[in-house]
Coordinates of C-alpha atoms and ligand atoms in Angstrom, one line a residue:
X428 CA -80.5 -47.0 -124.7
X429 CA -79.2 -47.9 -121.0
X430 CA -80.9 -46.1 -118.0
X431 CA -77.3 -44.7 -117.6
X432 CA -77.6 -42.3 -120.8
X433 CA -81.4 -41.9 -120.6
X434 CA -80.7 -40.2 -116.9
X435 CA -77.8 -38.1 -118.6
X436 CA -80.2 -37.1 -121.4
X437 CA -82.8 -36.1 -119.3
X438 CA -81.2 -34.5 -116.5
X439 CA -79.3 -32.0 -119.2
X440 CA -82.2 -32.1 -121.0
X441 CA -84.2 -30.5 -117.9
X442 CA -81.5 -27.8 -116.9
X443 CA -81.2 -26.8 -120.4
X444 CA -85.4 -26.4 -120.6
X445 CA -85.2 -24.6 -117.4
X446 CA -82.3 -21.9 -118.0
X447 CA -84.1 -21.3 -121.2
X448 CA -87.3 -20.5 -119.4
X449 CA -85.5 -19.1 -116.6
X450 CA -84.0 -16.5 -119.6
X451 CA -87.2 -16.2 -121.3
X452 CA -89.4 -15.1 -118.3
X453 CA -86.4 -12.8 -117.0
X454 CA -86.9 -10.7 -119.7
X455 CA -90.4 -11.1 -120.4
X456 CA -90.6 -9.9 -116.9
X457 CA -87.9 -6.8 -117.4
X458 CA -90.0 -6.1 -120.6
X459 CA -93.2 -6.1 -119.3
X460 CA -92.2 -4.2 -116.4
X461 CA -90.5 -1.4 -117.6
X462 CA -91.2 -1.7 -121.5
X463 CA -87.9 -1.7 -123.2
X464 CA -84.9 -3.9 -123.1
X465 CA -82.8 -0.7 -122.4
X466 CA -84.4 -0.6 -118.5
X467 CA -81.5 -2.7 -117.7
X468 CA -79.6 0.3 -118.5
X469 CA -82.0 2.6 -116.8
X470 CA -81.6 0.5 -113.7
X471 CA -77.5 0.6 -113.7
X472 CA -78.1 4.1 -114.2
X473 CA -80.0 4.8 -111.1
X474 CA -78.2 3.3 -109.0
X475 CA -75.4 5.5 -109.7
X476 CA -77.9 8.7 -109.5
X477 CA -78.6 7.2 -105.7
X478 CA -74.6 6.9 -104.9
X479 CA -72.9 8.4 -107.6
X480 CA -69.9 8.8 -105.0
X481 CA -67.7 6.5 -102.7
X482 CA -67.2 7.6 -99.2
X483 CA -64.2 9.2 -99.5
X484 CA -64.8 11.2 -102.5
X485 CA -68.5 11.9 -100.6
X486 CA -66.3 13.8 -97.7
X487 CA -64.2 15.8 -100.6
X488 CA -67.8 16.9 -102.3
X489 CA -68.7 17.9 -98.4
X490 CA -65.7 19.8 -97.7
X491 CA -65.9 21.6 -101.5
X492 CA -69.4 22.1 -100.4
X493 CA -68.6 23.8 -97.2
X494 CA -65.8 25.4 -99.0
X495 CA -69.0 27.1 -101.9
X496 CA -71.3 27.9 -99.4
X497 CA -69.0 30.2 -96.5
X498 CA -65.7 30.7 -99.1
X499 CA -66.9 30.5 -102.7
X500 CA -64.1 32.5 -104.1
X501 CA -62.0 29.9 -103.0
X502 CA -62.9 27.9 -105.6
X503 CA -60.7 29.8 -108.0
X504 CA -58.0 29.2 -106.0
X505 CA -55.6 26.9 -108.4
X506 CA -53.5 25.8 -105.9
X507 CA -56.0 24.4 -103.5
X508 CA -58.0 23.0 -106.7
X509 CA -55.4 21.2 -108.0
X510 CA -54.7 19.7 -103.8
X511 CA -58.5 18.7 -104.0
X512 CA -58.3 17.6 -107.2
X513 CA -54.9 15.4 -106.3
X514 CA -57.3 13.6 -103.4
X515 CA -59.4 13.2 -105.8
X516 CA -57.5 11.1 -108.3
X517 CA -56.1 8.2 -105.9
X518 CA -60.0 7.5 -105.6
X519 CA -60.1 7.5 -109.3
X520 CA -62.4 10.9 -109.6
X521 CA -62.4 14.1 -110.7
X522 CA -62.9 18.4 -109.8
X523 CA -64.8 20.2 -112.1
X524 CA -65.2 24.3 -111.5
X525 CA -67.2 26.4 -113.6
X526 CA -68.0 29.7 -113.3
X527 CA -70.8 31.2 -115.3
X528 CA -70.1 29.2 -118.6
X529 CA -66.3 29.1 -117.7
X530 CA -64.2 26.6 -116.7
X531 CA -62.3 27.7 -114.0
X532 CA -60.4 23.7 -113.0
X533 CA -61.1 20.4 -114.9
X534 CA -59.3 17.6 -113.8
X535 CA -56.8 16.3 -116.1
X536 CA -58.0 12.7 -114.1
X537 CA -60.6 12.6 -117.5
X538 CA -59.4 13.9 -120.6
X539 CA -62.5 14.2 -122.2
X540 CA -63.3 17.3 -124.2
X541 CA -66.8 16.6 -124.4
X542 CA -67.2 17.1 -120.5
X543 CA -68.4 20.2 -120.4
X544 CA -71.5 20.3 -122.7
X545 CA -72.4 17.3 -120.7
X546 CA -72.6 19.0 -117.3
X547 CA -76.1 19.8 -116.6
X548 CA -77.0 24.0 -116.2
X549 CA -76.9 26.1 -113.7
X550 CA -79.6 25.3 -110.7
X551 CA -79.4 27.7 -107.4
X552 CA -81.8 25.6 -105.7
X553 CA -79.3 22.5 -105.9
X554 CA -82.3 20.2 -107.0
X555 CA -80.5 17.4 -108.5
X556 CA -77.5 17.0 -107.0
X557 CA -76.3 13.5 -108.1
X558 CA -76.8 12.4 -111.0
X559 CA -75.2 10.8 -114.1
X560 CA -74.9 11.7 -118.1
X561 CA -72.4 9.7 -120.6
X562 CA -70.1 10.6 -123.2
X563 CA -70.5 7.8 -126.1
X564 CA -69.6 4.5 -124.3
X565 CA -68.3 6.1 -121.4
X566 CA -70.3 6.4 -118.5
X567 CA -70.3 8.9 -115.6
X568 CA -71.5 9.4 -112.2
X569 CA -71.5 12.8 -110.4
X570 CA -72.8 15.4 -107.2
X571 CA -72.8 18.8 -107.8
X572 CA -73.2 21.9 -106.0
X573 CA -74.4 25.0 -107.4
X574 CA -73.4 28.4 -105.9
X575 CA -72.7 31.9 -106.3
X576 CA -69.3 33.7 -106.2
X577 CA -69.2 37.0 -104.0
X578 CA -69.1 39.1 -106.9
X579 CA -72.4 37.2 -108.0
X580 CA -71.2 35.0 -110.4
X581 CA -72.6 31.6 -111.2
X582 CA -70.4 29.3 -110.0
X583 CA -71.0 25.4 -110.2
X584 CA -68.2 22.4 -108.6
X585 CA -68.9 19.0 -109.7
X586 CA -67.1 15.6 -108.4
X587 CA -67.0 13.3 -110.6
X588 CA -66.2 9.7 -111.7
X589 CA -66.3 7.7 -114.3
X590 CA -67.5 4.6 -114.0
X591 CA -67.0 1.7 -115.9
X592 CA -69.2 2.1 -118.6
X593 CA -72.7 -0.3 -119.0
X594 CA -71.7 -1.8 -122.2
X595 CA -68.5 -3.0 -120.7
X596 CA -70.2 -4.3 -117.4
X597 CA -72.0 -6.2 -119.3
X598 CA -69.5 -7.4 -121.8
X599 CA -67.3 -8.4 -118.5
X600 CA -70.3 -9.7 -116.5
X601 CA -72.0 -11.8 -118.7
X602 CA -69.0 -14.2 -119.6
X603 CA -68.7 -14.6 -116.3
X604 CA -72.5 -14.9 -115.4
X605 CA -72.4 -17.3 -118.6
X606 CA -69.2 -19.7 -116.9
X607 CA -71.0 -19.7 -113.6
X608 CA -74.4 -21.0 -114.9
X609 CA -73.0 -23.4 -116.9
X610 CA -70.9 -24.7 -113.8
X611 CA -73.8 -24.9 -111.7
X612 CA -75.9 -27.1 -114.3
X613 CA -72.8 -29.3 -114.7
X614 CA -72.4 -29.4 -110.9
X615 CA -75.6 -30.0 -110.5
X616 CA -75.9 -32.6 -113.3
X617 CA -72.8 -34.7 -112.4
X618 CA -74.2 -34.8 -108.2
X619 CA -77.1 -35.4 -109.6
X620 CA -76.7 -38.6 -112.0
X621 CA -74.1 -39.9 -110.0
X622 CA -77.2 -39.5 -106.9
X623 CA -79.5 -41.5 -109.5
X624 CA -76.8 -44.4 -111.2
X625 CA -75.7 -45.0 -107.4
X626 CA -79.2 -45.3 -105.9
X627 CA -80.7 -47.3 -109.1
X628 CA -78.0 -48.3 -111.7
X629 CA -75.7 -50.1 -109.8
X630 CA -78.8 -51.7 -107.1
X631 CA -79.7 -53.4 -110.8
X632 CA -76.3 -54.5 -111.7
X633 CA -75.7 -56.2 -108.8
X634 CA -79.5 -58.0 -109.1
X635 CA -78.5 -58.6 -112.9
X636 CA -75.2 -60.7 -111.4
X637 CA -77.3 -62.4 -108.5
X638 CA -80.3 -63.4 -111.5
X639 CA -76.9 -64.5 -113.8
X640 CA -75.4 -66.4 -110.6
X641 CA -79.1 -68.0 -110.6
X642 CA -78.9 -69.1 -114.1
X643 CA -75.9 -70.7 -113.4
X644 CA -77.4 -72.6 -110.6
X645 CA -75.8 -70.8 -107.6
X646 CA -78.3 -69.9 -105.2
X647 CA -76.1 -69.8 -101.8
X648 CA -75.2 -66.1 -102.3
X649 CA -77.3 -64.0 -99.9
X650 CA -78.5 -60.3 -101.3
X651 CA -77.6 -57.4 -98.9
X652 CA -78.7 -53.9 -100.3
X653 CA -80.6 -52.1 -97.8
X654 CA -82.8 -49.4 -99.1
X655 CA -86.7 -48.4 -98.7
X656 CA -87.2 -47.2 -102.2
X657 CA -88.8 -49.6 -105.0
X658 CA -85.7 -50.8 -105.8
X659 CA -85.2 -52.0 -101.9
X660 CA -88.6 -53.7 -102.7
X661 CA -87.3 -55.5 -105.7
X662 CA -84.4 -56.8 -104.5
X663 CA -86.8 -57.8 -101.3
X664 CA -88.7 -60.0 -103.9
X665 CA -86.1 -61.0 -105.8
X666 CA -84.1 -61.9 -102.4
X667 CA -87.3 -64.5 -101.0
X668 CA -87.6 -65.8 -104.3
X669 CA -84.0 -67.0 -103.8
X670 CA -84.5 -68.3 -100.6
X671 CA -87.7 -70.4 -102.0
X672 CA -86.1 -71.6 -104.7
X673 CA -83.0 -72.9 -102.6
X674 CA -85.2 -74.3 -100.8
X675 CA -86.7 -76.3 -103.1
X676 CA -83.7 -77.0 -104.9
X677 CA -82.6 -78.7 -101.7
X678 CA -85.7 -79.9 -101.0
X679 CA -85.7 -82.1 -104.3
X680 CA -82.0 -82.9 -103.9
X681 CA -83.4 -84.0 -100.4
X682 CA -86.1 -85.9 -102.2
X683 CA -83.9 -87.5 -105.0
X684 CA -82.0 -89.3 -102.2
X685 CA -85.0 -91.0 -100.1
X686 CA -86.3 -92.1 -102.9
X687 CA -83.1 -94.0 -104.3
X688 CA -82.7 -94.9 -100.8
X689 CA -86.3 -96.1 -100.5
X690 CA -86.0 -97.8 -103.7
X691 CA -82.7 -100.1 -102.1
X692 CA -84.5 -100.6 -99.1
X693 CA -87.0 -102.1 -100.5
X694 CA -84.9 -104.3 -102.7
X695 CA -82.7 -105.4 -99.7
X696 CA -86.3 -106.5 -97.7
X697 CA -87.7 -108.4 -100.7
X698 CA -84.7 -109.6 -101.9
X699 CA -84.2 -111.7 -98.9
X700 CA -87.5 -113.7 -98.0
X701 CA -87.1 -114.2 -101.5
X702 CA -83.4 -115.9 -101.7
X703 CA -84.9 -118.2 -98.8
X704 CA -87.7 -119.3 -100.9
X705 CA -85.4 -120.2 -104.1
X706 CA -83.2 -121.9 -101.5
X707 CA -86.0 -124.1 -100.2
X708 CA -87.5 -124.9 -103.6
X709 CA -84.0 -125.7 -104.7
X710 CA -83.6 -128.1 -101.9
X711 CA -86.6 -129.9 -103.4
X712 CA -85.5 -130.0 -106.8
X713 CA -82.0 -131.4 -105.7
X714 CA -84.3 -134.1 -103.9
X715 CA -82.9 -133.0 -100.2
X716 CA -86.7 -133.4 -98.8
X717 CA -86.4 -136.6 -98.9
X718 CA -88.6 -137.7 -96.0
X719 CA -92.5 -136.4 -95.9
X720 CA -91.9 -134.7 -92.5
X721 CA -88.7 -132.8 -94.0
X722 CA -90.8 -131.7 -97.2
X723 CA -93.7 -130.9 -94.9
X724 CA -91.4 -128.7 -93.1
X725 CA -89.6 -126.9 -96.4
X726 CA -92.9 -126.4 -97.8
X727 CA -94.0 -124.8 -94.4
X728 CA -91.0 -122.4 -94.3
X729 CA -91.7 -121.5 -97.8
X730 CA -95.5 -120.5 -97.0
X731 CA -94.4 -118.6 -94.3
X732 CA -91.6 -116.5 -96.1
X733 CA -94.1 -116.0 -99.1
X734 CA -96.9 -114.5 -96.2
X735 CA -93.8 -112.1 -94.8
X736 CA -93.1 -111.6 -98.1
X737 CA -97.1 -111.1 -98.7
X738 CA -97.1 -108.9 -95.7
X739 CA -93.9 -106.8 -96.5
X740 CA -95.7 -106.0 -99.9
X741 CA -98.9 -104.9 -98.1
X742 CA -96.8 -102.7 -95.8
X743 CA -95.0 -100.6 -98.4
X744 CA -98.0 -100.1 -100.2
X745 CA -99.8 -98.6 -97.9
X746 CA -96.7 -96.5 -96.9
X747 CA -96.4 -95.3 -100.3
X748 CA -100.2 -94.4 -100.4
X749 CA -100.1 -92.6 -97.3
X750 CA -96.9 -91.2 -97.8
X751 CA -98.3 -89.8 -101.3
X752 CA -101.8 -89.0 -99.4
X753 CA -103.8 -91.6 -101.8
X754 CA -105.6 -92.7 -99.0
X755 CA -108.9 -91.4 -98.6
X756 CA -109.6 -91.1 -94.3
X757 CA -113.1 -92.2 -93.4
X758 CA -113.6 -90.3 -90.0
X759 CA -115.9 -91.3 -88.2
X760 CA -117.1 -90.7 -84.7
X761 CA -115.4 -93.4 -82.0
X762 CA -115.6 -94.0 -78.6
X763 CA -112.0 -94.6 -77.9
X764 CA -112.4 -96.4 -74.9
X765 CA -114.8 -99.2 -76.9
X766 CA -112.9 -99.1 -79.6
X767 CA -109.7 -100.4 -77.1
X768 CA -111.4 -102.8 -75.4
X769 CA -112.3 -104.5 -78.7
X770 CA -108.4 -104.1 -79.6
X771 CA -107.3 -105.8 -76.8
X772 CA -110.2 -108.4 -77.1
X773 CA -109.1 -109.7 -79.9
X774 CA -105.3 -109.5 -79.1
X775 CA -106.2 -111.7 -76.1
X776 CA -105.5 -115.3 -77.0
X777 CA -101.6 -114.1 -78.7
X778 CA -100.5 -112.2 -75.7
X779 CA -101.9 -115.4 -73.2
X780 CA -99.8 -117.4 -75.4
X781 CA -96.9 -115.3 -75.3
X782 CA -97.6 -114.8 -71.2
X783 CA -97.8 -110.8 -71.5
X784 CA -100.2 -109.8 -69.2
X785 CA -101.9 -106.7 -70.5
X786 CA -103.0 -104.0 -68.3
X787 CA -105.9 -101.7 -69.7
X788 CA -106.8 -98.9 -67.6
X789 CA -110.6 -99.2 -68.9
X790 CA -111.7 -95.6 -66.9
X791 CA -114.7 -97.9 -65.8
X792 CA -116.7 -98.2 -69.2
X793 CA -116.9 -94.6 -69.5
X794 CA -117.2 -93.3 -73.6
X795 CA -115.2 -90.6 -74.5
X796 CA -115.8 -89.7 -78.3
X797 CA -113.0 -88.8 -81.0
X798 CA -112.6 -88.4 -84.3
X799 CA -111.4 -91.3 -86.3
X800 CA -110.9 -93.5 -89.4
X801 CA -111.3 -96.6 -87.7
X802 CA -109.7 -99.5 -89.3
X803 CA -106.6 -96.8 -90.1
X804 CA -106.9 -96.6 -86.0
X805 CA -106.5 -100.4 -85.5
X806 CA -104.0 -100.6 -87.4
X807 CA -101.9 -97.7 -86.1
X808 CA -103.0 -99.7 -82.3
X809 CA -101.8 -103.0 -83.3
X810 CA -98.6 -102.0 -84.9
X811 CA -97.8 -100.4 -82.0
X812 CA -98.6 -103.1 -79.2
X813 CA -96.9 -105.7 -82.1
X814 CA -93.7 -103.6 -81.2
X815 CA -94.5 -103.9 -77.9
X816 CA -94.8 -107.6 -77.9
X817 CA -91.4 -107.7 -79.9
X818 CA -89.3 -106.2 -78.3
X819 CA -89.5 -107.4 -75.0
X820 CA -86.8 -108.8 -73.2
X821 CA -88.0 -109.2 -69.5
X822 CA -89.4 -112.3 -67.2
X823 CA -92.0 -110.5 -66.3
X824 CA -94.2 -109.2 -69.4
X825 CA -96.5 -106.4 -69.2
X826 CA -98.2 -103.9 -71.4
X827 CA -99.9 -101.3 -70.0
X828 CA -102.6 -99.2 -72.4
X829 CA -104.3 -95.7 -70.7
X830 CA -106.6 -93.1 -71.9
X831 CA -106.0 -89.6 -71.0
X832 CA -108.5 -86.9 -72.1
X833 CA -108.6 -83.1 -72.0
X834 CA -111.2 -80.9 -73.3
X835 CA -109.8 -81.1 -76.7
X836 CA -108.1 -84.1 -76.7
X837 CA -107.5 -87.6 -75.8
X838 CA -104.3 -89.3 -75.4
X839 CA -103.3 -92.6 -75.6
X840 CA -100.6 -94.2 -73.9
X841 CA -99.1 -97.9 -75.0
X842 CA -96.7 -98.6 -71.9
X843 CA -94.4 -102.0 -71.9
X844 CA -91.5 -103.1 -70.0
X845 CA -88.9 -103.8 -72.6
X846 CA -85.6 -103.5 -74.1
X847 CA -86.1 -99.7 -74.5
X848 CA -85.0 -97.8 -77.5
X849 CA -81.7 -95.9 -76.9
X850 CA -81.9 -92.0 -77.1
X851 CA -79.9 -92.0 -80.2
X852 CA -82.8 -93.8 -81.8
X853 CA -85.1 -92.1 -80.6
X854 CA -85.5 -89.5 -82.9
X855 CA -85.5 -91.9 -85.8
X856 CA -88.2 -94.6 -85.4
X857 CA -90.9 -93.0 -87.1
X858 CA -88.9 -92.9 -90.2
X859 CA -89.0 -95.5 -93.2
X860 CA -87.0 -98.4 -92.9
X861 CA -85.5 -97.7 -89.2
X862 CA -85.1 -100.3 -86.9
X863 CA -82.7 -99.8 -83.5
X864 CA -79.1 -101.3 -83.9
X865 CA -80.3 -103.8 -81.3
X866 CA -83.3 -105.0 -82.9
X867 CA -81.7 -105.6 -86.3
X868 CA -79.4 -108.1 -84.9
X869 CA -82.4 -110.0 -83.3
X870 CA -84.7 -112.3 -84.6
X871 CA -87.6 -109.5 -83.4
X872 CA -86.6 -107.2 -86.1
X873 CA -89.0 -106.5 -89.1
X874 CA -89.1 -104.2 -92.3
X875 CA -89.1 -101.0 -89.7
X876 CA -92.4 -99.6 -91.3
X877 CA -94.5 -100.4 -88.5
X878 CA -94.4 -97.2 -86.8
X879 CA -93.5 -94.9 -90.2
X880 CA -97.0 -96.1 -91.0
X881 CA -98.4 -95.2 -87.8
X882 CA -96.9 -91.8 -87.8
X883 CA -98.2 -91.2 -91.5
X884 CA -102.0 -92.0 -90.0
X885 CA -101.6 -90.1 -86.8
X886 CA -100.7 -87.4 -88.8
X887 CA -103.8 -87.7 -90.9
X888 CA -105.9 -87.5 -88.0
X889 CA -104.4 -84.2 -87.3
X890 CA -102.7 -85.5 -84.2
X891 CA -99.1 -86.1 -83.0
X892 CA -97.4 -89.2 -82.2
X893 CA -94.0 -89.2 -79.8
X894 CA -92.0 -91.7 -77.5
X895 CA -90.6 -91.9 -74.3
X896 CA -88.1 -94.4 -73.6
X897 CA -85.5 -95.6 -71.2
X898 CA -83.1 -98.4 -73.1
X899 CA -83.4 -101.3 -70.5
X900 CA -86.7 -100.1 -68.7
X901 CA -89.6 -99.9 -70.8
X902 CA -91.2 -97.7 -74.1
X903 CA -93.9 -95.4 -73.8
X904 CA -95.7 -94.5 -77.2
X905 CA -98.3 -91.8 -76.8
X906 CA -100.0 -90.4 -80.1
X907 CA -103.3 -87.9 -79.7
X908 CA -107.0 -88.1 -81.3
X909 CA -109.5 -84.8 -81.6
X910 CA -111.9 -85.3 -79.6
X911 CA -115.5 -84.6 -80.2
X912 CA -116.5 -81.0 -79.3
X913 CA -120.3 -80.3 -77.4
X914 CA -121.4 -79.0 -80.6
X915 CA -120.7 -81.7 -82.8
X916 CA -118.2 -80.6 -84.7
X917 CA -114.7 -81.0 -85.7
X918 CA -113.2 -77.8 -84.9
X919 CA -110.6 -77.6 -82.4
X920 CA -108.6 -74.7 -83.7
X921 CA -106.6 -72.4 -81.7
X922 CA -105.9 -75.6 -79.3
X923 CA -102.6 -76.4 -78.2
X924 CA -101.6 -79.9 -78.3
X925 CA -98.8 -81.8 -77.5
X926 CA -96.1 -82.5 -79.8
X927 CA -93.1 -85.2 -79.2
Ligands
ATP1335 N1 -91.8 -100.9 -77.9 C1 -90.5 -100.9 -78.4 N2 -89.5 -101.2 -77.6 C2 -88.2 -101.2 -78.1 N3 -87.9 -100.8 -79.3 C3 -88.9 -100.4 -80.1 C4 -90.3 -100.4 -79.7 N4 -91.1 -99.9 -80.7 C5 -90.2 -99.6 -81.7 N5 -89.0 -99.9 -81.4 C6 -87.8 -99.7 -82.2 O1 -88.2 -98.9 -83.3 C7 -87.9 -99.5 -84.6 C8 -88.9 -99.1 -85.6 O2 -90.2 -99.7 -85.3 P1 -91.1 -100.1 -86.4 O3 -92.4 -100.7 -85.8 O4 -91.3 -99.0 -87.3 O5 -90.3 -101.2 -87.2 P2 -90.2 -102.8 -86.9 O6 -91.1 -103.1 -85.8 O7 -88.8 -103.0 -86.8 O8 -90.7 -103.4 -88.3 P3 -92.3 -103.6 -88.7 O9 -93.1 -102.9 -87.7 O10 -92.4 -103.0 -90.0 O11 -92.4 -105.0 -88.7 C9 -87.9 -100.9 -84.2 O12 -87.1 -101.7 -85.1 C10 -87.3 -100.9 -82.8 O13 -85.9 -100.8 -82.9
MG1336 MG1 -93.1 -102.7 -85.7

């Protein structure tokens, strides 16, 4: 059964149950109250004993009453009856005269032959002066004033008028009464479910087409029903787990495509130290080395492509380790400033050969401590100066390395006075595979994993890595270290750091 009918059912279902208990305790009420259904009649009845009389026919009874108390013989006077009695019947009431057990004028407004056994007795002390008795079905309300005539006689003039009688009120009432009920419970059953299917059905419909539009792999729709009740909440959840899964729909689309890209990258580098090397050997085989020094030197070239080659295999394999965080970080507590000196120690006899002359900005021996996987550090250091030492372009060669520390952390700087990277590169070096337009046509160029790599161990140190770069002037690489705290430890939350 769909939440649609349920509502429907229940709604009537509740108006139903509470017109019936609404009925029931009426008249268990009226019952207890009074003690007999027939009260209701009791009650029409007195409040026609309290007002049996309009206004109009109120002033009539008044002036008859005048008329009994200073004129009484008046009252046998036809003529003036019957002008009374004429007043009388536009208001739809009647004159009644009696004179001991005489009628001296009844209205022709009743027609009723019953009337006068019905009029109550003679009472000279006017007691009861409204009041109401009925004939059968037909009900009537009257005032009545007792008096005598000036011979003595007991005279009595009653007003009265019928009024419509109780069985009939009721008969035209409760159709009526009936109609009106069952117009309110419609009413108030159509506002109502329409209140309910607008405020929960259709909320659901429109999540069952966005879960359907999910199914069928559409996810850029964006859900847009505002409200703060649980089905707001629902479509709130329902809404972020679109958005996640978008994302991660895009995400793997994202990753599909580096890794087919990665996968012909890495094709293209091998395949070509590797087409040199077949060349070479092929050249020996057809007997071209025909001289010592000539096979001397093919056999050379063909070392050396099978160490790039060697090298380029190295490279990607760590790349893909780090890249897949396979590779456990030893940290370790280094003082940065040793730990450079030893760098450049050992880089010494290349760069003399090359005529760089490195400047190291040694802070005059003084240690400052980080946090560090050493070898991951040195290689991280040498890739970058390697770059540095690459691309260079100028007469003068110099590579400048400085150590900045705060209280939190230390930054190194690796300064040289090259080609420079153009600012549309810039943002792409420390990705996979990227080497500069200008170094790709060079010589100088190699796999463009150096600094990917770097990047990928920076980041495991919890640091940053960025550039600064002016094409023609000079690179600076800068990447940051945590530096260890007073108390020993590694925590440096809360710290702000640069980022590049
Ligand atoms: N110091 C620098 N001066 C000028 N350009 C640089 C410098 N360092 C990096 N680049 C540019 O950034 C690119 C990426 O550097 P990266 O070290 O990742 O790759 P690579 O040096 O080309 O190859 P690999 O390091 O794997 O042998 C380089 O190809 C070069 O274009
Ligand atoms: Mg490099």
């Amino acid at each position: 059964m769909s939440i649609r009918i349920k509502l429907l059912l229940s709604y009537t279902g509740m108006l139903i149950i509470s017109l019936l208990v609404f009925v029931l305790t009426a008249s268990l009420f009226t019952i207890a109250a009074t003690g007999d259904i027939y009260s209701f009649r009791d009650f029409y009845k007195v409040h026609y004993q309290l007002n049996p009389l309009t206004e109009q026919e109120e002033s009539i009874f008044l002036e008859l009453k005048y008329l009994a108390k200073n004129e009484p013989d008046e009252l046998q006077n036809q003529e003036l009856l019957l002008d009374y009695d004429f007043k009388l019947k536009t208001v739809r009431a009647g004159l009644y005269v009696r004179r001991e057990s005489n009628q001296v004028f009844e209205s022709h407004t009743f027609n009723q032959p019953e009337l006068e056994q019905n009029l109550p007795p003679y009472d000279l002390n006017n007691n009861q002066i409204r009041n109401t008795f009925n004939i059968g079905e037909r009900f009537y309300a009257y005032a009545k004033f007792d008096f005598r005539f000036s011979d003595g006689a007991k005279g009595s003039v009653f007003v009265i008028h019928e009024r419509s009688p109780f069985g009939e009120v009721i008969r035209k009432l409760l159709p009526i009464l009936v109609l009106i009920l069952i117009g309110v419970i419609v009413i108030a059953n159509v506002l109502l479910y329409r209140w309910i299917t607008r405020s929960v059905v259709k909320p659901l419909d429109i999540l069952r087409n966005s879960a359907e539009n999910i199914k069928e792999g559409n996810l850029q729709f964006s859900l847009d029903l505002r409200s703060k009740d649980e089905i707001g909440q629902l479509n709130e959840a329902f809404e972020n787990m679109r958005k996640r899964l978008h994302e991660s729909v895009q995400l793997r689309l994202q990753d599909e495509e580096n890794r087919k890209e990665l996968i012909s990258n890495i094709s293209h580098d091998l395949r070509t130290p590797i087409t040199n090397i077949k060349g070479y050997i092929e050249g020996i085989r057809d007997g071209v080395a025909d001289t010592p020094e000539k096979m001397d030197k093919y056999v050379n070239i063909i070392y050396s492509k099978a160490v790039d080659l060697d090298k380029l295999v190295d490279e990607l394999f760590l790349y893909s380790k780090l890249d897949l965080k396979q590779v456990p970080f030893m940290f370790e507590h280094v003082d940065i400033v040793g730990f450079l000196d030893d760098c450049i120690d050992e880089l010494h006899y290349v760069l003399e050969e090359k005529s760089i002359t490195l400047e190291w900005d040694e802070r005059a021996g003084q240690s400052i401590e980080v946090i560090a996987d050493l070898e991951k550090l040195k290689r991280t250091v040498l890739n970058i100066i390697g770059n540095a030492q690459n691309f260079m372009d100028k007469q003068q060669k110099i590579i400048r390395v400085s150590v900045q520390a705060s209280p939190e952390w230390v930054t190194v700087e690796i300064r040289d006075n090259g080609m420079g990277i153009s600012s549309e590169a810039i943002p792409h070096i420390f990705e996979r595979f990227y080497r500069a337009e200008q170094s790709r046509n060079s010589s100088t160029g190699g796999s463009g994993l150096g600094l990917a790599i770097a990047s990928q161990i920076i980041e495991g140190h919890g640091g940053s890595i960025w550039v600064k770069s002016e094409l023609g002037v000079g690179t600076s690489l800068f990447f940051t270290l945590k530096r260890k705290t007073n108390q020993g430890g590694t925590e440096t939350h809360g710290d702000t750091h640069p980022h590049h």
